[in-house]
Short mmCIF file of C-alpha atoms and ligand atoms in Angstrom, two decimals:
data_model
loop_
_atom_site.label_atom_id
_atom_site.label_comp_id
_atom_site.label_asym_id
_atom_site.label_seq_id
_atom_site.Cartn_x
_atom_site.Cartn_y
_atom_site.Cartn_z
CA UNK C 1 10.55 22.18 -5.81
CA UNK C 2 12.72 19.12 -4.06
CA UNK C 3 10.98 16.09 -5.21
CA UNK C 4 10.91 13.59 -2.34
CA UNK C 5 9.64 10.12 -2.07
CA UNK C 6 8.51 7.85 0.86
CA UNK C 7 7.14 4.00 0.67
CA UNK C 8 6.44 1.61 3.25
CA UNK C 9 5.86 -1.86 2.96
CA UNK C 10 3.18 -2.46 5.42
CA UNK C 11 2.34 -2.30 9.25
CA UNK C 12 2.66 -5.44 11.70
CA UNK C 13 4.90 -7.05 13.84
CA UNK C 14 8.02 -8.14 11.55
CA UNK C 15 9.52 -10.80 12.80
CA UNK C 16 13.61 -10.29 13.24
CA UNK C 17 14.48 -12.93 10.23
CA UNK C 18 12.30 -10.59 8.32
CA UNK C 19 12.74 -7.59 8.98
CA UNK C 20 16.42 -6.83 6.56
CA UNK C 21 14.32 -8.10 3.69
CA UNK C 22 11.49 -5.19 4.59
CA UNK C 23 14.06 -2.17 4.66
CA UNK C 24 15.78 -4.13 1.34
CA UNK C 25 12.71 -4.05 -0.68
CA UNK C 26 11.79 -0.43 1.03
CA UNK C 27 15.39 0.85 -0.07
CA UNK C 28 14.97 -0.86 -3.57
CA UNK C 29 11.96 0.71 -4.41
CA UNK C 30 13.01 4.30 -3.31
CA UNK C 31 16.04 3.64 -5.16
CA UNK C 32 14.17 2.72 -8.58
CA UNK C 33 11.53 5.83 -8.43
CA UNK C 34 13.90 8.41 -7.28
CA UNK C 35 16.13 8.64 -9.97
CA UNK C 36 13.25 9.52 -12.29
CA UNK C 37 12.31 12.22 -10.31
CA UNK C 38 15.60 13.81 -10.39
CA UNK C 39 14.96 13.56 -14.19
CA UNK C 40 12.12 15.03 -13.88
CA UNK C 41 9.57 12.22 -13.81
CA UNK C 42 5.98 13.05 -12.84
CA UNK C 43 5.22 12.13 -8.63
CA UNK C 44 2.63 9.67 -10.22
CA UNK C 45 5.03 7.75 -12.53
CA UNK C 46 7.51 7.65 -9.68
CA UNK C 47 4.94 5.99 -7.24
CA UNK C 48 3.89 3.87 -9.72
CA UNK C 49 7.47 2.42 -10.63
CA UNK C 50 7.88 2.06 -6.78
CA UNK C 51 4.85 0.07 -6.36
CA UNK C 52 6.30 -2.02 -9.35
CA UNK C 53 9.37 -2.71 -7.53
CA UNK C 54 7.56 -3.94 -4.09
CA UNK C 55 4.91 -6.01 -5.90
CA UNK C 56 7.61 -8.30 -7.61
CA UNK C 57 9.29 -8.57 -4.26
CA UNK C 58 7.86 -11.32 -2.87
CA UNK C 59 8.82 -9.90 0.36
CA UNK C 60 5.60 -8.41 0.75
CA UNK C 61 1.66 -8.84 0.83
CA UNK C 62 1.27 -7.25 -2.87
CA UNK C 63 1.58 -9.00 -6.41
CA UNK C 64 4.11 -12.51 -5.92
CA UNK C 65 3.66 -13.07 -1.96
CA UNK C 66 0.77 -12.00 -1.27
CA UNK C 67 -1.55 -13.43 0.69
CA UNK C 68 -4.17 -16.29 0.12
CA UNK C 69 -7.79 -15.89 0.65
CA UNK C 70 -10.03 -18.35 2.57
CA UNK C 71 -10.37 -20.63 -1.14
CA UNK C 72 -6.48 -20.84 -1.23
CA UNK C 73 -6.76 -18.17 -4.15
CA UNK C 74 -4.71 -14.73 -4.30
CA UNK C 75 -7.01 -11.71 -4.96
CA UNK C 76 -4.92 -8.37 -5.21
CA UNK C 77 -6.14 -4.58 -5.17
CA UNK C 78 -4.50 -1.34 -5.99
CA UNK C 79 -4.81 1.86 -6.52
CA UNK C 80 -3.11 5.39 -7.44
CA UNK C 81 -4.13 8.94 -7.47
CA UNK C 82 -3.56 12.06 -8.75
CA UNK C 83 -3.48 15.12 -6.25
CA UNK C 84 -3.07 17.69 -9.79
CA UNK C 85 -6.39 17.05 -11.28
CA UNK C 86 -7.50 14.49 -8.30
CA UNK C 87 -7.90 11.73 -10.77
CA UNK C 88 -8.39 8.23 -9.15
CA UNK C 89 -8.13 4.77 -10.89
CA UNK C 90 -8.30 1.70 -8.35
CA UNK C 91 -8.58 -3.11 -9.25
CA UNK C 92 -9.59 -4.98 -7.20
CA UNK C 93 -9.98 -8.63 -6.87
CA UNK C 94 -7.39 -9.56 -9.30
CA UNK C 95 -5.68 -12.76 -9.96
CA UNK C 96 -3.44 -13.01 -13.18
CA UNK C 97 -1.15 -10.13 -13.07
CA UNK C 98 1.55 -9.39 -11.28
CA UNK C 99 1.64 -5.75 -11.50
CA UNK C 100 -2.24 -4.96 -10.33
CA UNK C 101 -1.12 -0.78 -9.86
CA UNK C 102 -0.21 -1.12 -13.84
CA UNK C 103 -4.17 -1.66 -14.61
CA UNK C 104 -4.81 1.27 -11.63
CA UNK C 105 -2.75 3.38 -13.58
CA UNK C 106 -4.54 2.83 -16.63
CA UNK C 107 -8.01 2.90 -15.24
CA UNK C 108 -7.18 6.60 -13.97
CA UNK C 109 -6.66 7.37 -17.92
CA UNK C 110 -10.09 6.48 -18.54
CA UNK C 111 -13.32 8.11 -17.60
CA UNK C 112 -13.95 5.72 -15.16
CA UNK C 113 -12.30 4.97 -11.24
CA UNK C 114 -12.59 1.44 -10.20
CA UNK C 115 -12.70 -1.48 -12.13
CA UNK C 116 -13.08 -4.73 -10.57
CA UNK C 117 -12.48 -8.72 -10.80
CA UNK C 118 -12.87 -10.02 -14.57
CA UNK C 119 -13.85 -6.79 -16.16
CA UNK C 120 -10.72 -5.31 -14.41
CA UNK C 121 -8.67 -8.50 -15.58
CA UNK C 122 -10.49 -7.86 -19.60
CA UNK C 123 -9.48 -4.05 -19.91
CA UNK C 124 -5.58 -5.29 -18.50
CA UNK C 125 -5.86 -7.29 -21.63
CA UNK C 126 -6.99 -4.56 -23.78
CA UNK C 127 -4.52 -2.36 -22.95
CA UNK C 128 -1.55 -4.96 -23.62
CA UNK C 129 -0.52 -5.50 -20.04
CA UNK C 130 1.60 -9.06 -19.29
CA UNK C 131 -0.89 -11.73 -18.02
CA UNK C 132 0.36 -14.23 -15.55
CA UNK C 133 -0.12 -17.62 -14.34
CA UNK C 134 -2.18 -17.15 -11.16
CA UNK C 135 0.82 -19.76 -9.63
CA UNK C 136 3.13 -17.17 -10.44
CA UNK C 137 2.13 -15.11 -7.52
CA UNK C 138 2.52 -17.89 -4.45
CA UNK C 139 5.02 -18.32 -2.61
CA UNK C 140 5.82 -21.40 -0.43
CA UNK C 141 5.55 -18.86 3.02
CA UNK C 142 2.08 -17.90 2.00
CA UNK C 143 1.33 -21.41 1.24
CA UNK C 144 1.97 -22.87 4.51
CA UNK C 145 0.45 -19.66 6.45
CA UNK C 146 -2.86 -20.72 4.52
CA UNK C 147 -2.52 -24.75 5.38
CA UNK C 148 -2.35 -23.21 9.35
CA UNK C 149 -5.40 -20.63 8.86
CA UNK C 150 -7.20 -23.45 7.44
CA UNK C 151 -6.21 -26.32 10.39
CA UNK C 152 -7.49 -23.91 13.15
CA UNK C 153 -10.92 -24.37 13.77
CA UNK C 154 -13.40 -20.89 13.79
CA UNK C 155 -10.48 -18.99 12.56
CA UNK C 156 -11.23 -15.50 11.60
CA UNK C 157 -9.12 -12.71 10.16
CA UNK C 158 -10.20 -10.67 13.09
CA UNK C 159 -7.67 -12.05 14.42
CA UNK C 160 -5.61 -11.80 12.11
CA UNK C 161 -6.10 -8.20 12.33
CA UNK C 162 -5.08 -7.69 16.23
CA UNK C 163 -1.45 -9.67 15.83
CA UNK C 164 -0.74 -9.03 12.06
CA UNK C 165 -1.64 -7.11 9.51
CA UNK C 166 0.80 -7.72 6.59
CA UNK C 167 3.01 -6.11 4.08
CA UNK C 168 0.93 -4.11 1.92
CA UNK C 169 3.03 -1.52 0.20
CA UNK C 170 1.93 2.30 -0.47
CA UNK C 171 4.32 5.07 -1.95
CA UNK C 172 3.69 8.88 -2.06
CA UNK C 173 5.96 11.28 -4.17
CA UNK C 174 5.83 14.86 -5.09
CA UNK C 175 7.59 16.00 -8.24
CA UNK C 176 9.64 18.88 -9.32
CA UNK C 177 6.61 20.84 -10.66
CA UNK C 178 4.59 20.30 -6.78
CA UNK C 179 2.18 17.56 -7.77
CA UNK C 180 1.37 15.47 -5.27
CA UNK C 181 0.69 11.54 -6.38
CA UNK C 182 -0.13 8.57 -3.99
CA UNK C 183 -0.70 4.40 -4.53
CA UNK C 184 -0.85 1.86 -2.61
CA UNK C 185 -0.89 -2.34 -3.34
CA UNK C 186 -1.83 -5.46 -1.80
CA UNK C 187 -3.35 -9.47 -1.27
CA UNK C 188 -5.78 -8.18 1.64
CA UNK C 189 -5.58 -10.08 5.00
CA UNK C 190 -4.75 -13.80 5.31
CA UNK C 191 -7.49 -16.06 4.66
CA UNK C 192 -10.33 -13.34 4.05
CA UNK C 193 -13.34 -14.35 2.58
CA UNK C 194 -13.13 -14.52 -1.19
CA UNK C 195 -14.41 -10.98 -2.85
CA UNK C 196 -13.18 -9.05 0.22
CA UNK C 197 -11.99 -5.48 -0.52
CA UNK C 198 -9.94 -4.11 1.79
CA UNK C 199 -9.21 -0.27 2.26
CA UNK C 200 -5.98 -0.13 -0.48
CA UNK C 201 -8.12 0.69 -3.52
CA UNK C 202 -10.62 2.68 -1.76
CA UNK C 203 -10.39 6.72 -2.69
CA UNK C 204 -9.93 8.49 0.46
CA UNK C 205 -9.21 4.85 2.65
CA UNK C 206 -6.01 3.40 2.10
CA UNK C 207 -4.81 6.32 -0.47
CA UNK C 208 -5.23 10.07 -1.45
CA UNK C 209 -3.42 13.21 -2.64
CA UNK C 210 -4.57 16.33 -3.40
CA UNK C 211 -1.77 18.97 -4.54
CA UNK C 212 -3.64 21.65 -2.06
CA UNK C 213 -3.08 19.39 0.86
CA UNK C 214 -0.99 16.62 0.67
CA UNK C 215 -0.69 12.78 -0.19
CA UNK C 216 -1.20 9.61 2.08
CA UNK C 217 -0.81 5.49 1.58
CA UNK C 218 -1.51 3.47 4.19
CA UNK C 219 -1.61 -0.07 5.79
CA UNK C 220 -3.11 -2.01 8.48
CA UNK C 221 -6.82 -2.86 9.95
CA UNK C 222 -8.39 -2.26 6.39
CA UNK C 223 -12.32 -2.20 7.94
CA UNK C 224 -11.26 -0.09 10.36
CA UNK C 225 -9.41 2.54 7.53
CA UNK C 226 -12.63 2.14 5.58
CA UNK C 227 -14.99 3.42 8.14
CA UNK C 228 -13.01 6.16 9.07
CA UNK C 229 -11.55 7.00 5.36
CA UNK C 230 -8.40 7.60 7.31
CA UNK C 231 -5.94 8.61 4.30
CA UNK C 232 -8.13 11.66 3.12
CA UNK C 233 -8.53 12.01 6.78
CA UNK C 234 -4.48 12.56 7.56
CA UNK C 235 -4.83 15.20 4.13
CA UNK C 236 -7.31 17.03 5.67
CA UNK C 237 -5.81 17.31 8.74
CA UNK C 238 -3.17 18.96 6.87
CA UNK C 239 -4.40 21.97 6.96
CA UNK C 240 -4.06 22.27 10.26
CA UNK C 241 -1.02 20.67 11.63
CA UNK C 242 2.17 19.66 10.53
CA UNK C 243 3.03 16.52 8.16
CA UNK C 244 3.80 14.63 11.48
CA UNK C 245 1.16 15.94 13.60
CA UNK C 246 -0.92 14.60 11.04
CA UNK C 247 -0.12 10.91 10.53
CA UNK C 248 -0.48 11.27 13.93
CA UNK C 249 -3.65 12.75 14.39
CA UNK C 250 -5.04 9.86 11.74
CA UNK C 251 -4.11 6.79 13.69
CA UNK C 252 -5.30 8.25 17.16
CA UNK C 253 -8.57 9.10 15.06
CA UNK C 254 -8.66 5.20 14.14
CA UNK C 255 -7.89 4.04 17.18
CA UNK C 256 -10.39 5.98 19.00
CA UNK C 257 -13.27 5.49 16.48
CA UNK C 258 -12.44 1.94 15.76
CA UNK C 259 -10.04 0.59 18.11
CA UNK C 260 -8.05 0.11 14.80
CA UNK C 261 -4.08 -0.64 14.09
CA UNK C 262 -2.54 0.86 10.94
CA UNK C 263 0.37 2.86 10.00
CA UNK C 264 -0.01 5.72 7.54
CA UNK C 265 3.13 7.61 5.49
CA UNK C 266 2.34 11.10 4.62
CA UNK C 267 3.63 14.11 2.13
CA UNK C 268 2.59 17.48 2.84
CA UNK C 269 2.53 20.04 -0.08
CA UNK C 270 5.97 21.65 0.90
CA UNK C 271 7.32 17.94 0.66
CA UNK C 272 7.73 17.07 4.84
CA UNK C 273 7.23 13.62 5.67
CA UNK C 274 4.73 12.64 8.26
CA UNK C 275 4.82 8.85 9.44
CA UNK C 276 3.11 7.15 12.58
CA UNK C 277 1.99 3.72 13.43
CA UNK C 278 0.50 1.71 16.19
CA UNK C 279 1.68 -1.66 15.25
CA UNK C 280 4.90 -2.55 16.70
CA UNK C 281 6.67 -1.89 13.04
CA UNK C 282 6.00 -0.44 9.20
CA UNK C 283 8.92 -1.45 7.31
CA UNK C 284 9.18 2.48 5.25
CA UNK C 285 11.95 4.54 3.42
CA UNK C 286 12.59 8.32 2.13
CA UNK C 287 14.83 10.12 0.87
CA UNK C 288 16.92 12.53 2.91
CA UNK C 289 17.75 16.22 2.21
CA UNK C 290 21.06 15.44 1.44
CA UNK C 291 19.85 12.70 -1.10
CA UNK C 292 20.39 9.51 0.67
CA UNK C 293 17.72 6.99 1.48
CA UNK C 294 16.75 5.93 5.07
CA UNK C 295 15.14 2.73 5.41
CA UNK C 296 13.86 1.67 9.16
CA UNK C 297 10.79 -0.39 10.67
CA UNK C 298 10.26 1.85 13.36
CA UNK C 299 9.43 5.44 12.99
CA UNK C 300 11.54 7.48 15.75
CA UNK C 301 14.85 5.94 14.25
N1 LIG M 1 -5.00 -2.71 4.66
C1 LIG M 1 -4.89 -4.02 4.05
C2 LIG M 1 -6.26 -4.62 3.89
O1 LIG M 1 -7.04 -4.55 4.81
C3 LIG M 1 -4.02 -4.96 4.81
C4 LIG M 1 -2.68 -4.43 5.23
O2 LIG M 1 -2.41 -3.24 5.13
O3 LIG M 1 -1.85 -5.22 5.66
O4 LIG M 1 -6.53 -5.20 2.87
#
């Protein structure tokens, strides 16, 4: 089997003097996890090495530069899967590591699937990961996006929602050997309420991969991806069309159900790319038969 690889790094309207550092930190990640697939890597070591690359980036809405909640704190989620055996491990609500897929990974190798806030933060600790300051992760963008959230009166992240949804990142590979892997990483929405969990660590949500179907990550209205548990959604509907028919099919589905935005990257079993959004961009790059690496914000390019 041809391993492939595909990441995005999130679906909203980038604005131009953004948009070369989105299909940089795309093309950087793709070029980090590919190589070990070529070695013959497993998909869900390559996604997670992806995800590594995009969440020190500070590019995007996941680890340094993500986003800050409505207390002027940064709570990240993640999550990864495994479409061999269909093992899940998912964080959420952490604030002192950089890396929050490292501690998804990790929680998959347990018996358990989600781990959350301290206890999530304890068992990183346990397992030797590198703690950070919580400063670490701001950046000086976020900073001043949070000191205008907080000036408008009755702001909500609804509307945050309708103009912006932010760079979350997601990557789905599928190795040499046909397993199908799939993670995705990020801050949530700007200004959310504090403990808000967004779709990006939920199984079946903002992730999933199952070797008899396919893999999906995606990004956008995370309520809205919740409801509908739109990435095992875009799997199932694998069965029945094509990879692009179906990252197709999932976003109408949102739309319709929930008058949701989102953009979704899909792998079918056979390793063909499906991709679809209805935001104006998702920053996303693969890798092309002949080996090279396109990187674009808009998905007909
Ligand atoms: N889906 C993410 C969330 O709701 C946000 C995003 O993708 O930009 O937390």
């Amino acid at each position: 089997m041809e391993p492939k690889i595909i990441v995005h790094g999130g679906a909203w309207t980038i604005p131009d003097d953004r948009k070369q550092a989105h299909l940089d930190g795309c093309r950087n990640a793709v070029e980090a996890a590919y190589p070990l697939l070529l070695q013959g890597a497993s998909a869900l070591d390559a996604v997670q090495a992806a995800i590594n690359v995009l969440e020190r980036d500070e590019t995007f809405d996941a680890g340094r530069g993500a986003v800050l909640n409505a207390d002027g704190q940064i709570e990240l989620d993640a999550s990864i899967m495994d479409g061999k055996d269909l093992n899940f491990g998912a964080v959420a609500g952490v604030r002192r590591f950089m890396t929050p897929v490292d501690i998804a990974r990790k929680v998959l190798e347990t018996e358990f699937c989600f781990l959350i806030g301290d206890g999530a933060e304890r068992f990183a600790r346990e397992q030797g990961l590198a703690e950070c300051d919580p400063r670490d992760l701001f950046v000086e963008r976020e900073l001043q996006l949070y000191e205008k959230l907080r000036s408008q009166d009755g702001y909500s992240t609804d509307q945050a929602f309708a103009p912006m949804p932010q760079g979350t990142v997601g990557a789905v590979a599928i190795d040499k050997d046909g397993n199908i892997a799939a993670s995705t990483s990020t801050g949530g929405t700007p200004y959310k309420m504090p403990g808000r969990v967004g779709d990006s660590p939920i199984c079946g949500a903002g992730v999933y991969a199952d070797n008899e179907l396919g893999g999906a990550s995606c990004t956008g209205f995370g309520e809205g991806v919740i409801r509908t548990l739109m990435c095992s959604k875009a799997c199932e509907y694998l069965a029945q069309q094509d990879a692009k028919g179906a990252a197709t099919e999932a976003i109408h589905m949102l739309y319709r159900r929930v008058s949701g935005h989102a953009g979704v990257i899909l792998l079918d079993k056979n390793g063909n790319y499906g991709i679809y959004h209805n935001t104006d961009h998702m920053a996303h790059a693969y890798v092309l038969p002949d080996g090279t690496i396109h990187t674009t914000v808009h998905m007909d390019d």
